[in-house]
Amino acid sequence: MADERELFQKSSAFTGQITASVTHELSNVLGTIEQVIGLIDDLALTEPVQAAGLTDRLVSVVGRIENQTQRGTELVRRLNKFAHLSDAAVSDGDLAALVENITALSQRFAGLKKVHLTANGLGEPLAITTDWLATAQVVFRCIQLAIQNAEQDDTIEIRLAPDADGAVISVESPREVSSDPGLTDHETALLAKKLGARLTGTSDEDRFAITLRLPRNL
């Protein structure tokens, strides 16, 4: 079992190392595009271009490229942070930063379902010692479960708060989910157990909350 855990950790570290390397190169590509955008922007203000009546069109194109480049840069930054989760099996870190990043990386899944994600309680750092890759998986799975059970235009709220033992993450949906993920989702339950965490689901007539309680030190 110990050999299997070590092999899994090495495989995760390998995946993270390659992803981090590629995101670094993508950042260089996007940086080069930004430099070219600057040159085109300068060109749009030259007399020949203005005389040809192309300035407004060039500025419009530059703006569209710039918006997408900024979006790409932000996605690459978030993917790079995610890739580094596998750098160490257990380490100190900021849980608020992790929850913020996983929430942002989950936005596309929410968008495909046409639901909204909001996050609260992420303004201040919340330091814990944990297995960050496993924690990210559990948080993502909780968000994913809420998305799967949501309907169009629903808003899913992700909340983070400190408590006496560590931290509490809750994912609340306006729809009742028929199962308790801590009992029926074997993979998520195993990950929560690995983290020394408690994962529960509570529901009433019109609301469901998945609650993950993480210890301050693993």
Coordinates of C-alpha atoms in Angstrom, one line a residue:
M1 CA 0.0 0.0 0.0
A2 CA 2.8 2.4 0.9
D3 CA 4.5 1.6 -2.5
E4 CA 1.2 2.4 -4.3
R5 CA 0.9 5.7 -2.5
E6 CA 4.4 6.6 -3.4
L7 CA 3.9 5.7 -7.0
F8 CA 0.7 7.7 -7.1
Q9 CA 2.5 10.7 -5.7
K10 CA 5.3 10.4 -8.2
S11 CA 2.8 10.2 -11.1
S12 CA 1.0 13.3 -9.8
A13 CA 4.3 15.1 -9.4
F14 CA 5.2 14.2 -13.0
T15 CA 1.9 15.4 -14.4
G16 CA 2.2 18.7 -12.4
Q17 CA 5.8 19.2 -13.5
I18 CA 4.9 18.8 -17.2
T19 CA 1.8 21.0 -16.9
A20 CA 3.8 23.7 -15.0
S21 CA 6.5 23.7 -17.7
V22 CA 4.0 24.0 -20.6
T23 CA 2.1 26.8 -18.8
H24 CA 5.4 28.7 -18.5
E25 CA 6.0 28.4 -22.2
L26 CA 2.4 29.4 -23.0
S27 CA 3.0 32.5 -20.8
N28 CA 5.9 33.4 -23.1
V29 CA 3.8 32.9 -26.2
L30 CA 1.1 35.2 -24.8
G31 CA 3.7 37.7 -23.8
T32 CA 5.0 37.8 -27.4
I33 CA 1.4 38.3 -28.7
E34 CA 1.0 41.3 -26.3
Q35 CA 4.2 42.8 -27.7
V36 CA 2.8 42.4 -31.3
I37 CA -0.5 44.0 -30.2
G38 CA 1.5 47.0 -29.0
L39 CA 3.2 47.3 -32.4
I40 CA -0.1 47.1 -34.2
D41 CA -1.6 49.7 -31.9
D42 CA 1.3 52.1 -32.7
L43 CA 0.8 51.4 -36.4
A44 CA -2.8 52.3 -36.2
L45 CA -1.8 55.9 -35.3
T46 CA 0.6 56.4 -38.2
E47 CA -0.4 58.9 -40.9
P48 CA -0.6 56.3 -43.8
V49 CA -3.0 54.1 -41.8
Q50 CA -5.1 57.1 -40.7
A51 CA -5.2 58.4 -44.3
A52 CA -6.5 55.1 -45.5
G53 CA -9.2 55.2 -42.9
L54 CA -8.1 51.9 -41.2
T55 CA -7.3 53.3 -37.7
D56 CA -10.7 52.5 -36.1
R57 CA -10.7 49.0 -37.6
L58 CA -7.2 48.2 -36.4
V59 CA -7.9 49.6 -32.9
S60 CA -11.1 47.4 -32.8
V61 CA -9.1 44.3 -33.8
V62 CA -6.4 45.1 -31.3
G63 CA -8.9 45.4 -28.5
R64 CA -10.5 42.0 -29.3
I65 CA -7.1 40.3 -29.4
E66 CA -6.0 42.1 -26.2
N67 CA -9.1 40.9 -24.4
Q68 CA -8.6 37.3 -25.4
T69 CA -4.9 37.5 -24.6
Q70 CA -5.6 38.8 -21.1
R71 CA -8.2 36.0 -20.6
G72 CA -5.6 33.4 -21.8
T73 CA -3.0 34.8 -19.5
E74 CA -5.3 34.5 -16.5
L75 CA -6.3 30.9 -17.4
V76 CA -2.6 30.0 -17.8
R77 CA -1.8 31.6 -14.4
R78 CA -4.6 29.5 -12.7
L79 CA -3.5 26.3 -14.4
N80 CA 0.1 26.9 -13.3
K81 CA -1.1 27.3 -9.7
F82 CA -3.1 24.1 -10.0
A83 CA -0.1 22.2 -11.5
H84 CA 2.0 23.1 -8.5
L85 CA -0.4 21.4 -6.1
S86 CA 1.5 18.1 -6.6
D87 CA 4.9 19.6 -5.7
A88 CA 4.7 18.1 -2.2
A89 CA 2.5 15.4 -0.6
V90 CA 1.7 17.5 2.5
S91 CA 2.7 21.1 3.0
D92 CA 1.6 24.4 4.5
G93 CA -0.5 26.7 2.4
D94 CA -3.5 29.1 2.1
L95 CA -6.8 27.3 1.8
A96 CA -8.6 30.5 0.7
A97 CA -6.3 30.8 -2.3
L98 CA -7.0 27.1 -3.2
V99 CA -10.8 27.5 -2.9
E100 CA -10.7 30.7 -5.0
N101 CA -8.6 29.0 -7.7
I102 CA -10.7 25.8 -7.9
T103 CA -13.9 27.9 -8.0
A104 CA -12.5 29.9 -10.9
L105 CA -11.4 26.7 -12.7
S106 CA -14.9 25.3 -12.2
Q107 CA -16.6 28.2 -13.9
R108 CA -16.6 26.6 -17.3
F109 CA -18.4 23.5 -15.9
A110 CA -21.0 25.9 -14.4
G111 CA -21.3 27.8 -17.6
L112 CA -22.0 24.7 -19.6
K113 CA -24.9 24.0 -17.2
K114 CA -25.9 27.7 -17.3
V115 CA -25.6 28.1 -13.5
H116 CA -23.6 30.6 -11.4
L117 CA -20.8 30.1 -8.9
T118 CA -20.1 32.6 -6.1
A119 CA -17.5 32.4 -3.4
N120 CA -17.5 34.0 0.0
G121 CA -15.1 34.1 2.9
L122 CA -12.0 34.2 0.7
G123 CA -10.8 37.7 1.6
E124 CA -8.3 36.6 4.3
P125 CA -5.7 33.9 4.1
L126 CA -6.5 30.7 6.0
A127 CA -3.4 28.7 6.7
I128 CA -3.5 24.9 7.1
T129 CA -1.2 21.9 6.5
T130 CA -2.7 19.4 4.2
D131 CA -2.4 17.3 1.0
W132 CA -3.3 20.1 -1.4
L133 CA -3.9 17.9 -4.5
A134 CA -6.4 15.7 -2.5
T135 CA -8.0 18.8 -1.0
A136 CA -8.5 20.3 -4.5
Q137 CA -10.1 17.1 -5.7
V138 CA -12.6 17.0 -2.8
V139 CA -13.5 20.7 -3.2
F140 CA -13.9 20.3 -7.0
R141 CA -16.0 17.1 -6.5
C142 CA -18.3 19.0 -4.1
I143 CA -18.8 21.8 -6.6
Q144 CA -19.3 19.4 -9.4
L145 CA -22.0 17.5 -7.5
A146 CA -23.9 20.8 -6.9
I147 CA -23.5 21.8 -10.5
Q148 CA -24.9 18.4 -11.7
N149 CA -28.0 18.8 -9.5
A150 CA -28.6 22.5 -10.3
E151 CA -31.0 23.9 -12.9
Q152 CA -30.5 26.8 -15.3
D153 CA -29.9 30.1 -13.6
D154 CA -29.4 28.6 -10.2
T155 CA -26.6 30.2 -8.0
I156 CA -24.3 27.8 -6.1
E157 CA -22.5 29.4 -3.1
I158 CA -19.1 28.3 -2.0
R159 CA -18.3 29.4 1.5
L160 CA -15.1 29.2 3.6
A161 CA -14.7 29.9 7.3
P162 CA -12.2 29.0 10.0
D163 CA -13.3 27.0 13.0
A164 CA -11.7 25.7 16.2
D165 CA -10.3 22.6 14.5
G166 CA -9.3 24.1 11.2
A167 CA -11.7 25.2 8.4
V168 CA -15.1 24.6 7.1
I169 CA -16.0 24.6 3.3
S170 CA -19.6 24.5 2.3
V171 CA -21.1 24.3 -1.1
E172 CA -24.8 25.3 -1.1
S173 CA -27.3 24.7 -3.8
P174 CA -30.9 25.7 -4.1
R175 CA -31.8 22.2 -5.1
E176 CA -32.1 19.2 -2.9
V177 CA -29.6 16.5 -3.8
S178 CA -30.9 13.0 -3.2
S179 CA -27.8 11.5 -1.7
D180 CA -25.1 12.2 1.0
P181 CA -21.8 12.4 -0.9
G182 CA -19.9 11.4 2.3
L183 CA -21.7 8.0 2.2
T184 CA -22.4 7.3 -1.5
D185 CA -19.5 8.7 -3.4
H186 CA -16.8 6.2 -2.6
E187 CA -13.9 8.1 -4.2
T188 CA -14.7 11.4 -2.5
A189 CA -15.2 9.7 0.8
L190 CA -11.8 8.0 0.6
L191 CA -10.1 11.3 -0.3
A192 CA -11.9 13.0 2.7
K193 CA -10.7 10.2 5.0
K194 CA -7.2 10.6 3.7
L195 CA -7.3 14.3 4.7
G196 CA -8.7 13.5 8.1
A197 CA -11.7 15.5 7.1
R198 CA -15.5 15.1 7.6
L199 CA -17.7 15.3 4.6
T200 CA -21.5 15.5 5.1
G201 CA -24.6 16.5 3.2
T202 CA -27.6 18.2 4.7
S203 CA -30.8 19.2 3.0
D204 CA -34.3 20.6 3.6
E205 CA -37.2 21.4 1.2
D206 CA -35.4 23.9 -0.9
R207 CA -31.7 23.9 -0.1
F208 CA -28.7 21.5 -0.1
A209 CA -25.3 22.0 1.5
I210 CA -22.2 19.8 1.2
T211 CA -19.9 20.5 4.2
L212 CA -16.2 19.7 4.3
R213 CA -14.5 20.1 7.7
L214 CA -10.7 20.1 7.3
P215 CA -8.2 19.8 10.2
R216 CA -5.7 22.5 10.7
N217 CA -2.9 20.0 10.5
L218 CA -2.9 16.7 8.6

